[in-house]
mmCIF file of C-alpha atoms (C1' of nucleotides) in Angstrom:
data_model
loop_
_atom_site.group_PDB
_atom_site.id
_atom_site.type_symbol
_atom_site.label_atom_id
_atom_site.label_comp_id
_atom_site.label_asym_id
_atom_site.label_seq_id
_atom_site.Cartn_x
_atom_site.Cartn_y
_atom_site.Cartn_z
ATOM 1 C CA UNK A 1 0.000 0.000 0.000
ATOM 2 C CA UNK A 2 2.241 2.910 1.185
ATOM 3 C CA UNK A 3 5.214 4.609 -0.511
ATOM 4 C CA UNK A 4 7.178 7.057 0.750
ATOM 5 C CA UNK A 5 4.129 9.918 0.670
ATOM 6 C CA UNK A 6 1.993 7.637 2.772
ATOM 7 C CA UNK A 7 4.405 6.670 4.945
ATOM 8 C CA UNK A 8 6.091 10.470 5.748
ATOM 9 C CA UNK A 9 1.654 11.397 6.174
ATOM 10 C CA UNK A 10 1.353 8.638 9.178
ATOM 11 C CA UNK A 11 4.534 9.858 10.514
ATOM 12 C CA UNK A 12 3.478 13.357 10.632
ATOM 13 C CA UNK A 13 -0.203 11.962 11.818
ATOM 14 C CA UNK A 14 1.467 10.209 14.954
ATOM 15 C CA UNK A 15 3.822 13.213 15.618
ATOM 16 C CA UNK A 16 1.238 15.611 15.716
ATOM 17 C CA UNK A 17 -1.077 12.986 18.207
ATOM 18 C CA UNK A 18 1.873 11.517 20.184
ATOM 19 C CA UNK A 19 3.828 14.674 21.777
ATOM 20 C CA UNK A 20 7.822 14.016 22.716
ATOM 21 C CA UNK A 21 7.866 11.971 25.752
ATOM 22 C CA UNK A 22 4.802 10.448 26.218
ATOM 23 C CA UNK A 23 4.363 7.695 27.941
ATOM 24 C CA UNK A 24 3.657 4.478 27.177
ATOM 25 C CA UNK A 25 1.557 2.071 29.693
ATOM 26 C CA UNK A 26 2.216 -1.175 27.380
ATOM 27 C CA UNK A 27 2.102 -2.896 24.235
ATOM 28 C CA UNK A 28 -0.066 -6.078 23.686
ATOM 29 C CA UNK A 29 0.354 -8.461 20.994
ATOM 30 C CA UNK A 30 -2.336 -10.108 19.458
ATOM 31 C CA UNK A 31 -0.363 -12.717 17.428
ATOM 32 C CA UNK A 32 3.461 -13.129 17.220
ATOM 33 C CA UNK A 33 4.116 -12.624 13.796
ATOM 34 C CA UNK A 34 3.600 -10.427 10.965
ATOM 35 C CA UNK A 35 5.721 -10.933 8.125
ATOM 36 C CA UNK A 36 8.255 -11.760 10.561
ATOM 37 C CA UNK A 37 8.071 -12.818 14.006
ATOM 38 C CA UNK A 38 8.217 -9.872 16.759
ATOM 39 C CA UNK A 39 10.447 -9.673 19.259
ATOM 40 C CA UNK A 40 9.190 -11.037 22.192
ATOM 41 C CA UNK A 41 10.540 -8.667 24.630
ATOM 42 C CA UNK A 42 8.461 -5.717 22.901
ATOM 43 C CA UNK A 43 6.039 -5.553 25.809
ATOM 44 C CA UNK A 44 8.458 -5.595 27.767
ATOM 45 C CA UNK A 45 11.013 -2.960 26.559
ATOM 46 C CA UNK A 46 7.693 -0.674 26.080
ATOM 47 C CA UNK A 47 5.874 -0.973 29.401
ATOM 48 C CA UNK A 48 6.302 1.818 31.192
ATOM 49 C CA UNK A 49 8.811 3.637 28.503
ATOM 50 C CA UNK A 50 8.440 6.889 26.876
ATOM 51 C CA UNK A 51 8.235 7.561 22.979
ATOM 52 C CA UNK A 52 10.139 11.027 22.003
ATOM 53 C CA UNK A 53 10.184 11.199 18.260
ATOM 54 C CA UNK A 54 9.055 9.193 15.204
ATOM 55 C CA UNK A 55 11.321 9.366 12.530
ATOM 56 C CA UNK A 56 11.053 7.837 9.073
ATOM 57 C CA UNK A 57 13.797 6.277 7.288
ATOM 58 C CA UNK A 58 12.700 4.773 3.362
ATOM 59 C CA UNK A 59 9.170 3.555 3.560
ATOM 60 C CA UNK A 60 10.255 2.898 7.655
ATOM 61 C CA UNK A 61 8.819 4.269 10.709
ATOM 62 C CA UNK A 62 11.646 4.523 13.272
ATOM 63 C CA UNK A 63 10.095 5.061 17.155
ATOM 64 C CA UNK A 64 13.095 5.888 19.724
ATOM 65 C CA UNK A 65 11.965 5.370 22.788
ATOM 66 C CA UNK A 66 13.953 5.515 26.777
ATOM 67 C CA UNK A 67 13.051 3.560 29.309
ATOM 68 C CA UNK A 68 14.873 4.096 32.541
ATOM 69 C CA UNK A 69 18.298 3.876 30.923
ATOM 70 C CA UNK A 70 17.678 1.986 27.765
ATOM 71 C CA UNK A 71 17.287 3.734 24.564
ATOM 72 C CA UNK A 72 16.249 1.709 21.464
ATOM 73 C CA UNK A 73 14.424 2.293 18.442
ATOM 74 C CA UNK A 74 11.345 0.552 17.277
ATOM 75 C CA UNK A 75 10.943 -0.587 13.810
ATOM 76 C CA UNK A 76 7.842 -0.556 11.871
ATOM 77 C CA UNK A 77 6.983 -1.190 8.167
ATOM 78 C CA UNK A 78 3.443 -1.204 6.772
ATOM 79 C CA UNK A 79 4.000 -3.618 3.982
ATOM 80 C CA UNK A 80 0.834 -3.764 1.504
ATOM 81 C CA UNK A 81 -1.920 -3.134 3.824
ATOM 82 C CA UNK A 82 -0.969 -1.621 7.305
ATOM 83 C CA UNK A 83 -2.251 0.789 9.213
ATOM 84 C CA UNK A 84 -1.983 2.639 12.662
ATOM 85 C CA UNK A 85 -4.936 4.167 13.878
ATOM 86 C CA UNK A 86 -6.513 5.399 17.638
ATOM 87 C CA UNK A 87 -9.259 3.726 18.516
ATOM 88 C CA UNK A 88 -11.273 2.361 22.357
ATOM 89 C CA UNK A 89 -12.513 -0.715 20.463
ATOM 90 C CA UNK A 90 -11.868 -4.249 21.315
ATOM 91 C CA UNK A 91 -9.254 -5.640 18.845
ATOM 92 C CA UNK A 92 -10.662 -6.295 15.232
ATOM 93 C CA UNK A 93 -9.635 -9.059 13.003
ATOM 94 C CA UNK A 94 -6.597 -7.962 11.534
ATOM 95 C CA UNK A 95 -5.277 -5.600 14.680
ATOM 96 C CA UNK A 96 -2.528 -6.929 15.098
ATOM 97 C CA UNK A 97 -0.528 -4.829 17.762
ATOM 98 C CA UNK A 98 -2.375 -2.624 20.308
ATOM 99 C CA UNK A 99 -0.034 0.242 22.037
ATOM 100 C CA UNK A 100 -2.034 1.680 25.406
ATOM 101 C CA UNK A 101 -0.695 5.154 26.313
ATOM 102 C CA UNK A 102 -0.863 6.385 30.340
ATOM 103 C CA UNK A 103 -3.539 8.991 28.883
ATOM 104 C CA UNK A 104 -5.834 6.506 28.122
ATOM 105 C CA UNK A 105 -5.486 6.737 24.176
ATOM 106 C CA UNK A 106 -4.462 3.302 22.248
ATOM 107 C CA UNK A 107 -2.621 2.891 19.076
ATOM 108 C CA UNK A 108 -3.526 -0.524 16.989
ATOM 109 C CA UNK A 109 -1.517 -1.552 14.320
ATOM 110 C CA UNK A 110 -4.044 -3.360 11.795
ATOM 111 C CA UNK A 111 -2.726 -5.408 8.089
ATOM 112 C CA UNK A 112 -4.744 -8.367 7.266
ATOM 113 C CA UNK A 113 -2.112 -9.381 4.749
ATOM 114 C CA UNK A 114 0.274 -8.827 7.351
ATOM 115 C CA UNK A 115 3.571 -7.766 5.050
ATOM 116 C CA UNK A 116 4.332 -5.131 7.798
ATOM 117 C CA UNK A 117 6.997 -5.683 10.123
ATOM 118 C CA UNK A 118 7.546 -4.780 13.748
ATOM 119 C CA UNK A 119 11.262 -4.896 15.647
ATOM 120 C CA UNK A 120 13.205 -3.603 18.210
ATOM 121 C CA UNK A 121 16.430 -2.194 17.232
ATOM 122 C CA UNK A 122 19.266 -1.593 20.060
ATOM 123 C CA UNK A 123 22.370 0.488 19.102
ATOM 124 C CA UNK A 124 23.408 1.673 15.522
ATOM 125 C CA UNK A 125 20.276 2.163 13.764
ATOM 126 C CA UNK A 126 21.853 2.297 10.036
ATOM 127 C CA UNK A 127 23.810 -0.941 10.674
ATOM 128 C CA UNK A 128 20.237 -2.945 11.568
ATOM 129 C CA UNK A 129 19.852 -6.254 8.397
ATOM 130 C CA UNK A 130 16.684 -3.580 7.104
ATOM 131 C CA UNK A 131 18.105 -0.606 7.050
ATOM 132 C CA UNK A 132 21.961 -0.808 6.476
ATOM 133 C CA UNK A 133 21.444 -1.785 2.196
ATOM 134 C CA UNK A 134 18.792 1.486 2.074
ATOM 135 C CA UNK A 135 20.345 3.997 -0.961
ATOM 136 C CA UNK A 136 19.929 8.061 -0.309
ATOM 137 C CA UNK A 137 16.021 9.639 0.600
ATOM 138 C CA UNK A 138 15.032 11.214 -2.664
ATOM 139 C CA UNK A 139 14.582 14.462 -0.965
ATOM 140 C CA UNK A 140 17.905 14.753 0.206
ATOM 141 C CA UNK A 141 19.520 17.376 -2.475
ATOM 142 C CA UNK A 142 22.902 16.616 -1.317
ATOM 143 C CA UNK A 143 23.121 12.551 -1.761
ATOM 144 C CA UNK A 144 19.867 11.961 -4.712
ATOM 145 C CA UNK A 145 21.777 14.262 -7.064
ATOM 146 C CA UNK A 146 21.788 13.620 -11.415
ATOM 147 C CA UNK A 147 25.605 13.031 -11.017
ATOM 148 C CA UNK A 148 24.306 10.160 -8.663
ATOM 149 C CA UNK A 149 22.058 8.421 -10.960
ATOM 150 C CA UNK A 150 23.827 8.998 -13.840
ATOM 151 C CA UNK A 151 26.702 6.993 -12.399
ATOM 152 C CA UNK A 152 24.760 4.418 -10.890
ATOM 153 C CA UNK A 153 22.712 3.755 -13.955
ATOM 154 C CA UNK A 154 25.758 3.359 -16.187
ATOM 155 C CA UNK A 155 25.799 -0.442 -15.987
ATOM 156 C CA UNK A 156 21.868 -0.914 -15.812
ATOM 157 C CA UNK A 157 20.750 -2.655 -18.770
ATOM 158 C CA UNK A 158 17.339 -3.292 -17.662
ATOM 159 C CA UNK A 159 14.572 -1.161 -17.460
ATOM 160 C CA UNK A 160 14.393 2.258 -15.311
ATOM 161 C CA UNK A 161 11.441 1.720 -13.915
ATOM 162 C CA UNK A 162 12.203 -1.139 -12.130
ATOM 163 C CA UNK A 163 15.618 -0.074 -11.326
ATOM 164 C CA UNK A 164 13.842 3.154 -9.163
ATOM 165 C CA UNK A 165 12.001 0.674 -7.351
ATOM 166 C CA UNK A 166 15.463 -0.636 -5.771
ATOM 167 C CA UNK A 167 15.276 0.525 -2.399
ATOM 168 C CA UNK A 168 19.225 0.073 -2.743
ATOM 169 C CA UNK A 169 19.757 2.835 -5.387
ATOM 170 C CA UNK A 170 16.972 5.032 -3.901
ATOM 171 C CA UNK A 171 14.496 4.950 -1.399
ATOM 172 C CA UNK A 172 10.694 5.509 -1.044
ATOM 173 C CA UNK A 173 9.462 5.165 -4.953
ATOM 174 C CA UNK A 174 7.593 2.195 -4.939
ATOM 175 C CA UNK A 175 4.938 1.260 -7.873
ATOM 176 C CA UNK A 176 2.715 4.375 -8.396
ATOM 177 C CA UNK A 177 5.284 7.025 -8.099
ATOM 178 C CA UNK A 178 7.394 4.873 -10.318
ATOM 179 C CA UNK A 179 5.667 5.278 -13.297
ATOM 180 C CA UNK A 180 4.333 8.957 -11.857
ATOM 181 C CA UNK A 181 8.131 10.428 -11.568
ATOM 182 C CA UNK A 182 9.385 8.696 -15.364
ATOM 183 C CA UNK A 183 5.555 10.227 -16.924
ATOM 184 C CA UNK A 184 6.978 14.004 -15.284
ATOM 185 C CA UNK A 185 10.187 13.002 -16.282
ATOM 186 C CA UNK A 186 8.709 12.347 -20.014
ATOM 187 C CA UNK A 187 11.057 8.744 -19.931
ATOM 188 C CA UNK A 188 9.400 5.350 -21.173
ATOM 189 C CA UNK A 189 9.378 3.113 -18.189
ATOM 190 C CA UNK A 190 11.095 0.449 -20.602
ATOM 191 C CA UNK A 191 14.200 2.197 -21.506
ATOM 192 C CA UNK A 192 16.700 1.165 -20.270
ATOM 193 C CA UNK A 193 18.704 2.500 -16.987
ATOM 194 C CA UNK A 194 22.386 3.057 -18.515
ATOM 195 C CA UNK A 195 21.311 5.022 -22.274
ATOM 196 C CA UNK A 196 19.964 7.977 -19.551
ATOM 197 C CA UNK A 197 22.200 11.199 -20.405
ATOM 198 C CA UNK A 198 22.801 13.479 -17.478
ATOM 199 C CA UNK A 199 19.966 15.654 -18.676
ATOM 200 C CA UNK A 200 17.221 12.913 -18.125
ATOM 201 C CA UNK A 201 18.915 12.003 -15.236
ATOM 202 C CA UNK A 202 18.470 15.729 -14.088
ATOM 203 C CA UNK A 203 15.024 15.828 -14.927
ATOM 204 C CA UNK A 204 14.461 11.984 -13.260
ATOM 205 C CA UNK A 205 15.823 13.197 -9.938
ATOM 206 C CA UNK A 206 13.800 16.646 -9.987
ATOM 207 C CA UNK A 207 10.709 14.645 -10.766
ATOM 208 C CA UNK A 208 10.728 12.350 -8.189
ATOM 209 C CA UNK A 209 11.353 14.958 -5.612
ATOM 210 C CA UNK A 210 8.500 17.402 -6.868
ATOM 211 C CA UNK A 211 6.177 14.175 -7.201
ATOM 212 C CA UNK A 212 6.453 12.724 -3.511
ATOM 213 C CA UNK A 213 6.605 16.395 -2.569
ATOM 214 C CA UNK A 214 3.259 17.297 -4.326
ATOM 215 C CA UNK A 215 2.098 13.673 -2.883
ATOM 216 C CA UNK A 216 3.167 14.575 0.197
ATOM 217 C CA UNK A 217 0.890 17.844 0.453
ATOM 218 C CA UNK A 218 -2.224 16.024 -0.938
ATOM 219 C CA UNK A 219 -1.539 13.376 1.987
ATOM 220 C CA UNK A 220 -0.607 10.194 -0.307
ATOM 221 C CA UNK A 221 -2.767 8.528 -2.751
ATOM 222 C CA UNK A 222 -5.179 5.717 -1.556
ATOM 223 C CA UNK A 223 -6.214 3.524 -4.666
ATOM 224 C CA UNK A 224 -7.581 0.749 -2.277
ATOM 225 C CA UNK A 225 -6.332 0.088 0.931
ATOM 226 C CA UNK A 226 -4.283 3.201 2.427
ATOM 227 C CA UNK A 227 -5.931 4.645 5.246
ATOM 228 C CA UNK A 228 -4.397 7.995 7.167
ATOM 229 C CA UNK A 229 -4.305 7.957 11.094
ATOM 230 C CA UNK A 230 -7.557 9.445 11.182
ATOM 231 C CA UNK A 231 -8.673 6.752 8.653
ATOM 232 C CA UNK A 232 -9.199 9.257 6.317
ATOM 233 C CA UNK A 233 -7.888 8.805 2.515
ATOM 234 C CA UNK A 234 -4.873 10.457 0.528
ATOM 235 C CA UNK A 235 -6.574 12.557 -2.006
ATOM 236 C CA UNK A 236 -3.065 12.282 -4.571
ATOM 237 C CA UNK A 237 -5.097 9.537 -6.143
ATOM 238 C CA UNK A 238 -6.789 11.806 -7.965
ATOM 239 C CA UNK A 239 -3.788 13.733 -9.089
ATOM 240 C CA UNK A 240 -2.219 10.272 -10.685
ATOM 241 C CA UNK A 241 -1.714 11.094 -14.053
ATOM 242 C CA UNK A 242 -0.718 7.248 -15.570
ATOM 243 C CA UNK A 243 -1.098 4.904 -12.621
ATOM 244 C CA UNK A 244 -4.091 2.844 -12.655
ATOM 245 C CA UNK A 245 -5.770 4.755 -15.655
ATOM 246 C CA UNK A 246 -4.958 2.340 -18.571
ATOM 247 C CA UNK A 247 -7.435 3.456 -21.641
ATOM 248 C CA UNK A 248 -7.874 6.615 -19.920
ATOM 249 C CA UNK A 249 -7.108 9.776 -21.882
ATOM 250 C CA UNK A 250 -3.940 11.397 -20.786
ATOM 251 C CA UNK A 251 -4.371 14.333 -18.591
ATOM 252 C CA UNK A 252 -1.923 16.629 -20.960
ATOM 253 C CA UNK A 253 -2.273 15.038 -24.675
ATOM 254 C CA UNK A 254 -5.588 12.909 -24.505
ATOM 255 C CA UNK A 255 -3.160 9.983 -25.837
ATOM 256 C CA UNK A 256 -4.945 6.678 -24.298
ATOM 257 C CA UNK A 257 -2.572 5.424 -21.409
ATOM 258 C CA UNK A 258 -0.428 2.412 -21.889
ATOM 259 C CA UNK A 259 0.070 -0.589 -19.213
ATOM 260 C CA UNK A 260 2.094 -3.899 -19.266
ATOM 261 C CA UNK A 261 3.510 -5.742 -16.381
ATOM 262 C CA UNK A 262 6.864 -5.455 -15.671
ATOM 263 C CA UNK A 263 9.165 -7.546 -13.329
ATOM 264 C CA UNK A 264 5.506 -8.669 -12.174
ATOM 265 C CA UNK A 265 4.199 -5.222 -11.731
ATOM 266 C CA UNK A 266 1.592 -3.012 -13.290
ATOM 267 C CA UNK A 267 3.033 -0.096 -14.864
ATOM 268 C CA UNK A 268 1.337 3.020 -16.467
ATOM 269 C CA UNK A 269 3.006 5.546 -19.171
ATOM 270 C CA UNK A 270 1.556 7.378 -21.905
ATOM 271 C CA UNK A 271 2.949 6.433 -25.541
ATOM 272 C CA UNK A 272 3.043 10.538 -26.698
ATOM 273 C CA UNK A 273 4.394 12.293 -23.577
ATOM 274 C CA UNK A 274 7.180 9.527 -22.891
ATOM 275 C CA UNK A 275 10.407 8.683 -24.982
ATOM 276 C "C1'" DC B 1 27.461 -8.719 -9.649
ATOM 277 C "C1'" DT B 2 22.265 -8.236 -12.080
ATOM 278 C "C1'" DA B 3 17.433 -9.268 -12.834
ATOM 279 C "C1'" DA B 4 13.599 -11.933 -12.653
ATOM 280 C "C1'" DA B 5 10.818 -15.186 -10.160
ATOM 281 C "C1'" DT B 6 8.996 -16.692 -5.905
ATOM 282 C "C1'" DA B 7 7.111 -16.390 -1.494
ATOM 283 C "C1'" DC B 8 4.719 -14.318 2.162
ATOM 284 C "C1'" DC B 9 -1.036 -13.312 3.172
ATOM 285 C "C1'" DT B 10 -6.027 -11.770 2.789
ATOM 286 C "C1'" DG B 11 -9.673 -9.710 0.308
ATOM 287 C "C1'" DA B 12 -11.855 -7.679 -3.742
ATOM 288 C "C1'" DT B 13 -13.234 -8.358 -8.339
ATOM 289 C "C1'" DG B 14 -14.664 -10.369 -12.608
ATOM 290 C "C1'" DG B 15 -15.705 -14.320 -15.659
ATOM 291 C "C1'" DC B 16 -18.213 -18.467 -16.105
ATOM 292 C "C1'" DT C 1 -25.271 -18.108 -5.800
ATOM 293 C "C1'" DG C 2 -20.725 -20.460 -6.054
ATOM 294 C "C1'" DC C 3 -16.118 -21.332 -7.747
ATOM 295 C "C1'" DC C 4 -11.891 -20.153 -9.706
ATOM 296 C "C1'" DA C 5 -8.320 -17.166 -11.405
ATOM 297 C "C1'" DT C 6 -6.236 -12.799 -11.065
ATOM 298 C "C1'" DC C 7 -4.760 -8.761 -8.930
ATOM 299 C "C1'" DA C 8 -3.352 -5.413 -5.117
ATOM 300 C "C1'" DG C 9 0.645 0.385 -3.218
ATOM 301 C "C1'" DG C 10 6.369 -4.189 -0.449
ATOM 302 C "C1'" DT C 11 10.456 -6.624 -0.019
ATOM 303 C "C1'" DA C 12 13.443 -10.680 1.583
ATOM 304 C "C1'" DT C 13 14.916 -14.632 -0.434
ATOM 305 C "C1'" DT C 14 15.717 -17.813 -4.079
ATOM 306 C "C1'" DT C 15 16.860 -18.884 -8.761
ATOM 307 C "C1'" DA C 16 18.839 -18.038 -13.270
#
DNA sequence: CTAAATACCTGATGGC
DNA sequence: TGCCATCAGGTATTTA
């Protein structure tokens, strides 16, 4: 479900709701496992601890928390279909994870295809098995630069749309903003990585920023599944102007939009704006 | 090393 | 109405 967009919303969402320091009463689990299994001294590291920041890190939620005189970070993903919301109700089917704060508020963690992940991360954060293989955040200017891709596309053969998907080269572009950044970008999602000049490249990089940006202020896209904190939807869906609109007329040339699978996933670009 | 396929899981949808 | 196949915004792991 959530790209970067979606994930940097419910980060703001929970910052806004959960103010630095507050403290936790516990965590309960309502099943071990997600996509892995949680660590089962979560409850126990949480009871009684208090949360200071939520960071994000790729399509990662990072929570630090301090209890007494442990500091650690907890790691959440949403995979396909996860979501955090506040609610008093008795745990649905697919909560998962239920977080009970000393004010009385609880957090559940809900994904009924359960993709999302959950862990407890002690120490250097950038060294943990997820995080440590991440590439640069496409919003920072400094490391996501056209000198950057240009290099690291030089011995791509295969297809760029794919190769943005590779949390390694860059994080946070998963399949809609994919084909949205290479449709602003006016590049064929087909072509491949390494024939890129340092102009496209230029254009690529400002694309992607300006398109999780924009997605950013319309609070993500929800095509099915994403839900905001609130439970409220991202209204970028309806700014989308390939994904998911195959026959549709293109927004800027009326050109019907393309779509073939590619490395197993759907992917949108119009035949007359993209070369 | 790259790139594609597979696997993980449930639910929605469409064809018959 | 039921049944089956297909698809869904992610990514670790396996295979080629």
């Amino acid at each position: 479900m959530p790209e970067l967009p979606e994930v940097e919303t419910v980060r703001r969402e929970l910052s806004e709701s959960l103010k630095p320091g507050i403290e936790i009463e516990r965590l309960e689990m309502h099943r071990p496992d997600l996509r892995f299994k949680i660590p089962i001294k979560l409850p126990k590291l949480l009871a009684g601890a208090r949360l200071y920041q939520i960071r994000r890190r790729a399509k990662y939620l990072l929570w630090e928390i301090e209890r007494e005189t442990v500091q650690g970070t907890m790691l959440s993903h949403l995979g396909m279909t996860g979501a955090w919301r506040f609610t008093q109700d008795a745990p649905e089917l697919h909560d998962h994870v239920s977080i009970y704060f000393r004010d009385g508020r609880k957090l559940v963690y809900s994904d009924p295809r359960r993709f999302g992940y959950l862990d407890w991360i002690e120490g250097d954060r950038d060294q943990h098995k997820l995080l440590r293989h991440l590439g640069p955040e496409p919003i920072d200017e400094a490391a996501f630069t056209a000198e950057y891709l240009f290099t690291r596309t030089r011995k791509r053969p295969g297809p760029i749309k794919s190769l943005l998907m590779n949390q390694n080269l860059v994080v946070g572009v998963g399949n809609i903003y994919a084909s949205e950044a290479l449709f602003r970008a006016g590049l064929r999602p087909l072509k491949p990585a390494r024939s890129l000049r340092l102009e496209n490249c230029e254009k690529l990089v400002q694309s992607i920023r300006e398109v999780l940006w924009a997605a950013i202020d319309s609070g993500g896209s929800t095509i099915r599944d994403y839900k905001n904190v609130s439970g409220g939807s991202g209204e970028f869906a309806q700014k989308l102007m390939v994904y998911d609109r195959v026959g549709e007329k293109c927004r800027k040339c009326k050109t019907a939009i393309k779509m073939r699978t590619l490395a197993g996933r759907s992917t949108y670009w119009c035949p007359a704006c993209q070369s």
